[in-house]
CSV table of C-alpha atoms and ligand atoms in Angstrom, one decimal:
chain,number,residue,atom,x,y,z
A,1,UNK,CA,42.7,4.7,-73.9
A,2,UNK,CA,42.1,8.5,-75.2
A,3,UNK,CA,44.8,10.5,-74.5
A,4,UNK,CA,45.3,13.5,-72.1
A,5,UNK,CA,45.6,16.7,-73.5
A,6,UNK,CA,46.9,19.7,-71.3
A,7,UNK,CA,44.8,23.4,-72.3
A,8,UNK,CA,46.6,26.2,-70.6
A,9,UNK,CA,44.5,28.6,-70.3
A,10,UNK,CA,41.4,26.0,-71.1
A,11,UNK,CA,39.2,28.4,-69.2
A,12,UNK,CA,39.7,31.4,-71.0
A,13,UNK,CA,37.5,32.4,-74.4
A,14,UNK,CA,39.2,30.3,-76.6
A,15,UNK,CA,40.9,28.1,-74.3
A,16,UNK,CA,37.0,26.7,-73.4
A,17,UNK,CA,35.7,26.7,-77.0
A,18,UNK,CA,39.3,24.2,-77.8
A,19,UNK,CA,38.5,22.0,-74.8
A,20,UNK,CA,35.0,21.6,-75.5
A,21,UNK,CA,36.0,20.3,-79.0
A,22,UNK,CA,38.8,18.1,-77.8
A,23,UNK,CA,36.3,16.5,-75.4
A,24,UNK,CA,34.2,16.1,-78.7
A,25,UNK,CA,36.7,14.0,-80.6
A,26,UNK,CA,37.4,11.7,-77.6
A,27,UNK,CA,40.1,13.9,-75.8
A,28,UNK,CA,40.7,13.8,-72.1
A,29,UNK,CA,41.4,16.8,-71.4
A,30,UNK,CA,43.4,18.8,-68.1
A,31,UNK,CA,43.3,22.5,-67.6
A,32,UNK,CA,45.8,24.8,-66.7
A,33,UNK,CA,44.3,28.4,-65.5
A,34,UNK,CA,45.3,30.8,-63.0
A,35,UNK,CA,41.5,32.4,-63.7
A,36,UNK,CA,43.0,36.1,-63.7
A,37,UNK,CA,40.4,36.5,-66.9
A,38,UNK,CA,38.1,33.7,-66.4
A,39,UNK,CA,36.1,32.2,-64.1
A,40,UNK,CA,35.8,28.9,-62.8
A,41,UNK,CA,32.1,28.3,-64.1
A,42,UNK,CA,33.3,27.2,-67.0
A,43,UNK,CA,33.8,24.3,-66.1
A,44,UNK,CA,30.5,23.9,-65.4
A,45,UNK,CA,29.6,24.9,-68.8
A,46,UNK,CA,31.8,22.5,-70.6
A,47,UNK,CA,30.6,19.9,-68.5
A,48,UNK,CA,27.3,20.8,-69.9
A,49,UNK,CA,28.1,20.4,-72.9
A,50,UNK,CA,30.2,17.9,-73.2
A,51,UNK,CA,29.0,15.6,-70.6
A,52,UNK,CA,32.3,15.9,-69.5
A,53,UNK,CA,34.2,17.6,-66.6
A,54,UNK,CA,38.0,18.6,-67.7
A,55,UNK,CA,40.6,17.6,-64.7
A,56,UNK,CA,41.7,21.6,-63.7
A,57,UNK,CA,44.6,23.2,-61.8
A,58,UNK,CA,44.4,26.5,-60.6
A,59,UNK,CA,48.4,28.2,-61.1
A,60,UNK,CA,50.2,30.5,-63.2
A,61,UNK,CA,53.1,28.9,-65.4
A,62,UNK,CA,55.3,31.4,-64.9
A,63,UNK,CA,55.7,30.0,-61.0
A,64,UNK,CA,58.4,26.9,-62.1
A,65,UNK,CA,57.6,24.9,-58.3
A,66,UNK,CA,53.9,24.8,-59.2
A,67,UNK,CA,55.1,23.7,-63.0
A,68,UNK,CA,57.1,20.9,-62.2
A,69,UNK,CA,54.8,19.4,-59.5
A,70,UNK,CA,52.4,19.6,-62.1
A,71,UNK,CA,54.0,17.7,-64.9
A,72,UNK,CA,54.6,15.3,-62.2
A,73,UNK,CA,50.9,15.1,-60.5
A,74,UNK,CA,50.2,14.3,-64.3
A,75,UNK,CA,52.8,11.8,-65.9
A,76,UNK,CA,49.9,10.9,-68.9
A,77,UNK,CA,50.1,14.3,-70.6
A,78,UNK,CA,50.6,13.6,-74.6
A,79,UNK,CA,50.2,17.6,-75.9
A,80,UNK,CA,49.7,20.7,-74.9
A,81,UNK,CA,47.6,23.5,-76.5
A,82,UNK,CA,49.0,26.6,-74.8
A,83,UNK,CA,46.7,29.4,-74.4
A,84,UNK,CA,47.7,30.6,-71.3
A,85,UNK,CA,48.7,34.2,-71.8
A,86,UNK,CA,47.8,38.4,-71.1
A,87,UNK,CA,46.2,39.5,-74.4
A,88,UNK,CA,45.1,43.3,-74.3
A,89,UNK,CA,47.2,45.2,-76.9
A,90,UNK,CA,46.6,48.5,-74.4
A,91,UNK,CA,47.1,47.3,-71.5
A,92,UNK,CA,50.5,46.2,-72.8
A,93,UNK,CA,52.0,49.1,-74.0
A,94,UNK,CA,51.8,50.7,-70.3
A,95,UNK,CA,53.5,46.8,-68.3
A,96,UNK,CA,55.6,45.3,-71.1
A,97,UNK,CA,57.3,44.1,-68.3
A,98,UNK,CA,54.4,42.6,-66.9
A,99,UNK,CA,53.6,41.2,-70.2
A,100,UNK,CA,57.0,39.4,-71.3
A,101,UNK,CA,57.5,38.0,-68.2
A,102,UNK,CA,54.0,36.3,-68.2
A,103,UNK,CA,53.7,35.3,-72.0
A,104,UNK,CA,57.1,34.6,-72.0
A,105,UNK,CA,58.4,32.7,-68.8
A,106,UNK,CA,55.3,30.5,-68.7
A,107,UNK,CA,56.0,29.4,-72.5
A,108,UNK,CA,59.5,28.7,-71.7
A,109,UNK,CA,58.2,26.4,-68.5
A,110,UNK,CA,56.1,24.6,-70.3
A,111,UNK,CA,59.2,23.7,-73.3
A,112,UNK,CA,61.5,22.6,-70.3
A,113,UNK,CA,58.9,20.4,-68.8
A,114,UNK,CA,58.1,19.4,-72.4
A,115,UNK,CA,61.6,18.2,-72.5
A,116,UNK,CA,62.1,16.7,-69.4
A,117,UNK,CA,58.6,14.8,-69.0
A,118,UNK,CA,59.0,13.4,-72.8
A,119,UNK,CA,55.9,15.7,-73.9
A,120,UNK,CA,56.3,15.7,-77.9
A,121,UNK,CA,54.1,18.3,-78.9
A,122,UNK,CA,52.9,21.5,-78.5
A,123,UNK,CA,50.1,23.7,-80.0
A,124,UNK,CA,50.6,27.7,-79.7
A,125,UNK,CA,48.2,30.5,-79.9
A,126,UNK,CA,50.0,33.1,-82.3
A,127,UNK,CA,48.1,36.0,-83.5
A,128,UNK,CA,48.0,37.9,-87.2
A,129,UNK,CA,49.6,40.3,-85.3
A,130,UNK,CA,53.0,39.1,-86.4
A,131,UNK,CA,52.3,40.9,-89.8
A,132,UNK,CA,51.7,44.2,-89.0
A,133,UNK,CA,50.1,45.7,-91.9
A,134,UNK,CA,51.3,43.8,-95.1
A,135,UNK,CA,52.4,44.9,-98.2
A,136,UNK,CA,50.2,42.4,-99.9
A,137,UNK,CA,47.0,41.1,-99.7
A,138,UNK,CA,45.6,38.4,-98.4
A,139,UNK,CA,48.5,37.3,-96.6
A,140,UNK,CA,50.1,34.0,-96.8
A,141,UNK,CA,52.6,32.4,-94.3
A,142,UNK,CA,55.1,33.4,-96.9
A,143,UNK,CA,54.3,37.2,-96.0
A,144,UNK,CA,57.4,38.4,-94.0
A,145,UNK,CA,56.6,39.2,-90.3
A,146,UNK,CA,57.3,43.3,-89.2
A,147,UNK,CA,58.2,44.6,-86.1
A,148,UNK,CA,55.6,44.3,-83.4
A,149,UNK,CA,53.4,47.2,-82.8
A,150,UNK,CA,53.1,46.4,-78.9
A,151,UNK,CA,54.8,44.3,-76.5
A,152,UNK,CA,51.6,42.0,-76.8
A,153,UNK,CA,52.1,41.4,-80.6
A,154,UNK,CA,56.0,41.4,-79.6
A,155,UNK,CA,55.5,39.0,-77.2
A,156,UNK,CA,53.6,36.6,-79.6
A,157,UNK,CA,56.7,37.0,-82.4
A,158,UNK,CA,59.0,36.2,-79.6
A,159,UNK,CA,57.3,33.1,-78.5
A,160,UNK,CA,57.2,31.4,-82.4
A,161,UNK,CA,60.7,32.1,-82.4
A,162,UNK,CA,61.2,30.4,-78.9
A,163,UNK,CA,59.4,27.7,-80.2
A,164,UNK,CA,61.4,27.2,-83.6
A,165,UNK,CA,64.6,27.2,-82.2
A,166,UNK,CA,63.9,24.9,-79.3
A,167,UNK,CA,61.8,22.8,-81.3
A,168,UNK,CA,65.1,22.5,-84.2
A,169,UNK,CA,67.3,22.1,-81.2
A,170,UNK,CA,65.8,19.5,-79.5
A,171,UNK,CA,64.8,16.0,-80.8
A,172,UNK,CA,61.2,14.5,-80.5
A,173,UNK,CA,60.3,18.3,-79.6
A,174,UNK,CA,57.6,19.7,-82.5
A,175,UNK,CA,55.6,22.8,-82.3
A,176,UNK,CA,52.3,24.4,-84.5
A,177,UNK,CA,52.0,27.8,-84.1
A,178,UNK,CA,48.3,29.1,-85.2
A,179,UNK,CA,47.7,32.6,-86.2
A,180,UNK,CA,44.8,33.7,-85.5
A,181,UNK,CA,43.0,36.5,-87.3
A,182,UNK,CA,39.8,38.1,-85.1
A,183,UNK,CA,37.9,34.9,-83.2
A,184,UNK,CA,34.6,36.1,-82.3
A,185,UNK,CA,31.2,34.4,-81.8
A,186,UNK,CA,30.7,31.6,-79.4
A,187,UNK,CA,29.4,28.3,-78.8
A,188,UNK,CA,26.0,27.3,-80.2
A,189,UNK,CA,25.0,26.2,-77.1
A,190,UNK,CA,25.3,29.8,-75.5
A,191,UNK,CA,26.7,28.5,-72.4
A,192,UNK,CA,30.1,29.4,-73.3
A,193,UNK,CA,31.4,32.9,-75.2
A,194,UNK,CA,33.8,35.8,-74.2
A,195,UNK,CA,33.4,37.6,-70.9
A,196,UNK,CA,35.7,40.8,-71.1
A,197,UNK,CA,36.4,42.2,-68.0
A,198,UNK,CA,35.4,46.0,-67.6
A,199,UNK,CA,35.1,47.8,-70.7
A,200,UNK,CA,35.9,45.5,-74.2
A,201,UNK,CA,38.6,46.4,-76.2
A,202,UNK,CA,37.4,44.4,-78.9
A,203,UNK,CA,34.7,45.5,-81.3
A,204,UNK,CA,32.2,42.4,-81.3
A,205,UNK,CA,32.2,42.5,-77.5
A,206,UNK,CA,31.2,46.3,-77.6
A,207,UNK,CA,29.1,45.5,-79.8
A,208,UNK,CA,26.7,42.7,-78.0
A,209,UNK,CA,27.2,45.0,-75.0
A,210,UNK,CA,26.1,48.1,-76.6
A,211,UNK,CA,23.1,46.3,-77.9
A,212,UNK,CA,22.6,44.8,-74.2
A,213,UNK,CA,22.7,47.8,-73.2
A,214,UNK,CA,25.5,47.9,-70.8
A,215,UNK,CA,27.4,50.5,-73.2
A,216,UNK,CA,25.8,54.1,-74.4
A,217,UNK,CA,26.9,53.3,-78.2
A,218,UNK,CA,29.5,52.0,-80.3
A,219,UNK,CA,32.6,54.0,-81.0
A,220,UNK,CA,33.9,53.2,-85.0
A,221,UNK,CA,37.7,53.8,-85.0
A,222,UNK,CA,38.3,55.7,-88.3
A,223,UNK,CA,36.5,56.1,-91.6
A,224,UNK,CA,39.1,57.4,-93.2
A,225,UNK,CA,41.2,54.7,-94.2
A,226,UNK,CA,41.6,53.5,-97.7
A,227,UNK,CA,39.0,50.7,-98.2
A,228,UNK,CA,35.2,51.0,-99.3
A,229,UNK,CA,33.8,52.3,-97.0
A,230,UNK,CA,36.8,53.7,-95.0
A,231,UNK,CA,36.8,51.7,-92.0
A,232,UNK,CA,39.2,49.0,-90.9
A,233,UNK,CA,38.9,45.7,-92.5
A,234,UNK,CA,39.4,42.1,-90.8
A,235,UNK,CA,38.9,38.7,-90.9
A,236,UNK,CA,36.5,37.6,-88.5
A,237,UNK,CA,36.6,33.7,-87.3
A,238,UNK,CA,34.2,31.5,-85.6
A,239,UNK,CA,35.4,31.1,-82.5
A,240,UNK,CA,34.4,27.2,-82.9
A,241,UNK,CA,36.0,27.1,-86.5
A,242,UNK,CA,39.3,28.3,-84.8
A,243,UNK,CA,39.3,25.8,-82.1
A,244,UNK,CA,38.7,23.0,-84.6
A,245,UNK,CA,41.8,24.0,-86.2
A,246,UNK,CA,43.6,23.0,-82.3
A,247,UNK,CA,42.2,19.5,-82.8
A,248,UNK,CA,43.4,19.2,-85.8
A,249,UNK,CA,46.5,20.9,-85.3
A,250,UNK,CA,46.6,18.0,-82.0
A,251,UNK,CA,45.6,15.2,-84.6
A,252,UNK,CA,48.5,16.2,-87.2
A,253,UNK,CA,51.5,16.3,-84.7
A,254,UNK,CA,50.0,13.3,-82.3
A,255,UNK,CA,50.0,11.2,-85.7
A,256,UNK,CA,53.6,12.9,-86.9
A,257,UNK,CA,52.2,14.3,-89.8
A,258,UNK,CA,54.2,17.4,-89.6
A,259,UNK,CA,56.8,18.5,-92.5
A,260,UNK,CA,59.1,20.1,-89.7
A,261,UNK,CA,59.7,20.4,-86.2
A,262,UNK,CA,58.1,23.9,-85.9
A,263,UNK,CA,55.1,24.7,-88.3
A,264,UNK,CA,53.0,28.2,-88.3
A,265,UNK,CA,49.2,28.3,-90.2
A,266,UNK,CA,47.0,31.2,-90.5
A,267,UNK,CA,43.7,30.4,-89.1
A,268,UNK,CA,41.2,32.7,-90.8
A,269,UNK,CA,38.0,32.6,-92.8
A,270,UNK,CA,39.9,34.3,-96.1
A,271,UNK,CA,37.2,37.1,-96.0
A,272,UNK,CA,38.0,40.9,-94.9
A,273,UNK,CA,35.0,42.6,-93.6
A,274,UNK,CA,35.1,46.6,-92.9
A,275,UNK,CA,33.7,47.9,-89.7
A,276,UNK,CA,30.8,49.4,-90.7
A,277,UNK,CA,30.2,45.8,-92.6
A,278,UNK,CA,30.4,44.2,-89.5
A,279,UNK,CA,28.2,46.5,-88.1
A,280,UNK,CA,25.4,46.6,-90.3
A,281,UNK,CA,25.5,42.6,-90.4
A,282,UNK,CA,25.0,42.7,-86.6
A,283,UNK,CA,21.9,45.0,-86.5
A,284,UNK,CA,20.2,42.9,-89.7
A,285,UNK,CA,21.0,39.4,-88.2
A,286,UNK,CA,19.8,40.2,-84.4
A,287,UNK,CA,17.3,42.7,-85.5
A,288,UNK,CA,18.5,45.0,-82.2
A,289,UNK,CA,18.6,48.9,-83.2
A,290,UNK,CA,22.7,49.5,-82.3
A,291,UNK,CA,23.6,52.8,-81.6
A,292,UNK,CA,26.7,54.0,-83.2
A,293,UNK,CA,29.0,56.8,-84.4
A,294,UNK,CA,32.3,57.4,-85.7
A,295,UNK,CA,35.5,58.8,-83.9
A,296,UNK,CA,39.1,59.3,-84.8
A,297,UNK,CA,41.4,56.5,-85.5
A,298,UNK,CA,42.3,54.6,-82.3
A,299,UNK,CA,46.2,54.5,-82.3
A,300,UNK,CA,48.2,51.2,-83.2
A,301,UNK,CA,45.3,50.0,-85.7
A,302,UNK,CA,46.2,48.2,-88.9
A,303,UNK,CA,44.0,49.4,-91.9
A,304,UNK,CA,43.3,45.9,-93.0
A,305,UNK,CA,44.3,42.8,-93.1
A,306,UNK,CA,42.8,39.4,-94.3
A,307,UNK,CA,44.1,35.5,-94.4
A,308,UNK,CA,44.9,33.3,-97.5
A,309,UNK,CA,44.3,30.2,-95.7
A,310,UNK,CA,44.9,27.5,-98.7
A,311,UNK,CA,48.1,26.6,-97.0
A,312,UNK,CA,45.9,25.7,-93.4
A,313,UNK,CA,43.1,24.4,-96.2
A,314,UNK,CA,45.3,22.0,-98.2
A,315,UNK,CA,47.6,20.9,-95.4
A,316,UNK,CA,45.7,21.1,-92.5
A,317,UNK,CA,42.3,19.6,-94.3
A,318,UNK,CA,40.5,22.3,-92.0
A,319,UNK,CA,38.6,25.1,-93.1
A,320,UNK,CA,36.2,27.7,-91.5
A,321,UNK,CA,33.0,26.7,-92.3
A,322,UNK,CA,30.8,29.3,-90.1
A,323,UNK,CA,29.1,32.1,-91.6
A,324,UNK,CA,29.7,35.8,-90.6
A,325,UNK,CA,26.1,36.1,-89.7
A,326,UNK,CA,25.6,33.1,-87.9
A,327,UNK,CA,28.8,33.9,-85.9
A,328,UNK,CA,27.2,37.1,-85.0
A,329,UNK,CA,24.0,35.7,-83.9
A,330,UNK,CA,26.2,33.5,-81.3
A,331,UNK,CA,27.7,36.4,-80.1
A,332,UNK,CA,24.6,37.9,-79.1
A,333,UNK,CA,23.1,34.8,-78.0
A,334,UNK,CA,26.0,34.3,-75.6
A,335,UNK,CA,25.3,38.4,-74.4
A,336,UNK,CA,21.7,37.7,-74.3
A,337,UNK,CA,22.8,34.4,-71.7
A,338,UNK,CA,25.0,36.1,-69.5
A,339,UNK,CA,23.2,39.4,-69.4
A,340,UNK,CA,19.4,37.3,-68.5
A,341,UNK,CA,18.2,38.8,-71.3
A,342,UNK,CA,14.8,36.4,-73.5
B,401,LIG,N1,36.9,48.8,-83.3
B,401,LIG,C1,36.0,49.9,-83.3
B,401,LIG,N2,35.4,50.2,-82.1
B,401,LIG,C2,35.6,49.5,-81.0
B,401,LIG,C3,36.5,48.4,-81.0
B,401,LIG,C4,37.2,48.1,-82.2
B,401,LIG,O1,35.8,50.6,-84.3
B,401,LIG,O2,35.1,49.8,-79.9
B,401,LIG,C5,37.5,48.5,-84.6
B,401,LIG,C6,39.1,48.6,-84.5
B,401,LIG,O3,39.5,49.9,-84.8
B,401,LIG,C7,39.5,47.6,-85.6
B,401,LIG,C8,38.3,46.5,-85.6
B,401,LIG,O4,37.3,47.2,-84.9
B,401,LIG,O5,39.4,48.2,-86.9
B,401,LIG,C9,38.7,45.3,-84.8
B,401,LIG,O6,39.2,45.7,-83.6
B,401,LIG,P1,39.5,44.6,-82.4
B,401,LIG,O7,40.0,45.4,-81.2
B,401,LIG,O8,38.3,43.7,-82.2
B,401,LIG,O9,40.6,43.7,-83.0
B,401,LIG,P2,42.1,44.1,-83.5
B,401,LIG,O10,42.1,43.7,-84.9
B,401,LIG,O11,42.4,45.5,-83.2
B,401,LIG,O12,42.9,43.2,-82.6
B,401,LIG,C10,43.0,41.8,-82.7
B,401,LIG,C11,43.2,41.1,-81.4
B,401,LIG,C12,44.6,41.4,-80.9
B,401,LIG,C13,45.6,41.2,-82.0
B,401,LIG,C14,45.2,42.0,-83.2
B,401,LIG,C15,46.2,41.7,-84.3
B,401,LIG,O13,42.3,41.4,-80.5
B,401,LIG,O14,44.9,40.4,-79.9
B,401,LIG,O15,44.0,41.6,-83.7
B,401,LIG,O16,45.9,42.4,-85.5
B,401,LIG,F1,46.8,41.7,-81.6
């Protein structure tokens, strides 16, 4: 029999990406998704592309009643992949409240009912965040975390240590936190991708919107920082790379692989792009004429940042495999999907 997989937040951008590939290697798979940044479509479009409709429950983790009654509407559950969280760095700074009690409570729900329904393992979206801006470059999971530079990024350092303690403290508990570095792109398919509500914070969002023409032109954050070109540098991900690293991530603590009860990887591609890289690989790969111009710094920014990923590479066996310009392409065939545009 496969074995059910819970995705909080399975219908969020990553979130559906993660599901769809659990479905892939033989998963059966239940969401967990309050929709207050997704829509219920996507169900729809996982089923199309997976053949597949996930089991979903529409709640917020944070309400304890709905939790429990869950856990016990679902006594199959083997692992959870735990998504399910607020994400804009802005948005935080002006409701931390808002923010730790959401990222936070619903974490610490899902633990408890970890504990009591005899769920082993958990898989946890972390975020680069955690380093600030290191020292050294590329940065390893040896690279000491710094202070959080918003409640978001706080609440993310918070959670990993939520998770480490509980999972040390509690027998047949284990816990892989991934950090992310920038996911962008979507599915191949084009039927599932990021859907920002309002305006995007994020630049490869602006970026396929601009070019849709939903935006007047791109705003570039700085060129005055100290790399080539002077624009920011990051590492990009494939969306679909990253949420291969969840299955496998799934596979490693389902088949007690792990060397501790709570494990962190960065998930990146080991390549820093600038801005204006990023940019120019966009307009040469989709062939669209992107307007664009450079502003001041946008406050709270890192300078740059890139993964060493031989620790994920070795241990994990996974490795992104995508290439920056066929990542773009997906993220402007996803645009070009919702936006009706051939
Ligand atoms: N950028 C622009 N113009 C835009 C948007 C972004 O120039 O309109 C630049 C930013 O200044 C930055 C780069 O593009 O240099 C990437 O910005 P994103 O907002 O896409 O991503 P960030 O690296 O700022 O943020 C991401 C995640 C956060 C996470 C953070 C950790 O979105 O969740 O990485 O470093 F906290």
């Amino acid at each position: 029999m496969s074995k059910q997989i819970l995705v909080t937040g399975g219908t969020g951008y990553i979130g559906s990406h993660t599901v769809v590939e659990l479905q892939n290697e033989g998963f059966n798979v239940v969401i967990v998704d309050d929709l207050s940044n997704s829509g219920i479509e996507v169900l729809d479009a996982i089923e199309k592309i997976t053949g597949k409709r996930p089991a979903f429950e529409k709640f917020n983790l944070t309400d304890q009643d709905k939790t429990n009654a869950f856990f016990e509407k679902y006594p199959g559950i083997a692992a959870i992949v735990h998504f399910a969280a607020f994400k804009a760095v802005g948005e935080s700074v002006e409701k931390p409240l808002e923010y730790y009690h959401n990222n936070l409570v619903s974490l610490m729900n899902l633990l408890r009912s970890m504990r009591e329904h005899k769920i082993p393992d958990m898989v946890f979206s972390s975020s680069c965040t955690v380093y600030g801006q290191p020292e050294k470059l590329p940065v390893t999971e040896d690279t000491p975390r710094k202070p959080a530079e918003s409640p978001y990024g706080n609440t993310k350092a918070v959670s990993e240590d939520i998770m480490r303690d509980f999972a040390r403290a509690t027998e047949g508990i284990n816990c892989i936190a991934l950090r992310y570095f920038n996911p962008i792109g979507a599915h191949p398919s084009a039927l599932i991708g990021e859907l920002p509500v309002g305006v995007p914070n994020n630049l490869v969002p602006f970026i396929t919107q601009t070019a849709a023409g939903l935006r007047d032109e791109l705003k570039i954050f700085g060129d005055d920082y100290n790399t080539p070109d002077g624009t920011a540098i990051r590492d990009y991900i494939n969306v679909v790379d990253l949420a291969k690293a969840h299955v496998v991530a799934i596979n490693r603590l389902l088949n007690n692989k792990q060397k501790a009860s709570y494990e962190f990887f960065n998930i990146g591609t080991g390549e820093g792009y600038s801005v204006m890289q990023l940019v120019k690989a966009f307009i040469k790969v989709t062939g669209v004429n992107l307007k664009y111009s450079v502003v001041g710094r946008r406050a709270g920014d890192i300078e740059k940042i890139w993964a060493d990923t031989s620790y994920a590479n070795n241990e994990l066996g996974w490795k992104a495999e995508k290439t920056l310009e066929e990542t773009l392409k997906s993220a402007w065939e996803w645009e070009k999907h919702v936006r009706n545009i051939r």
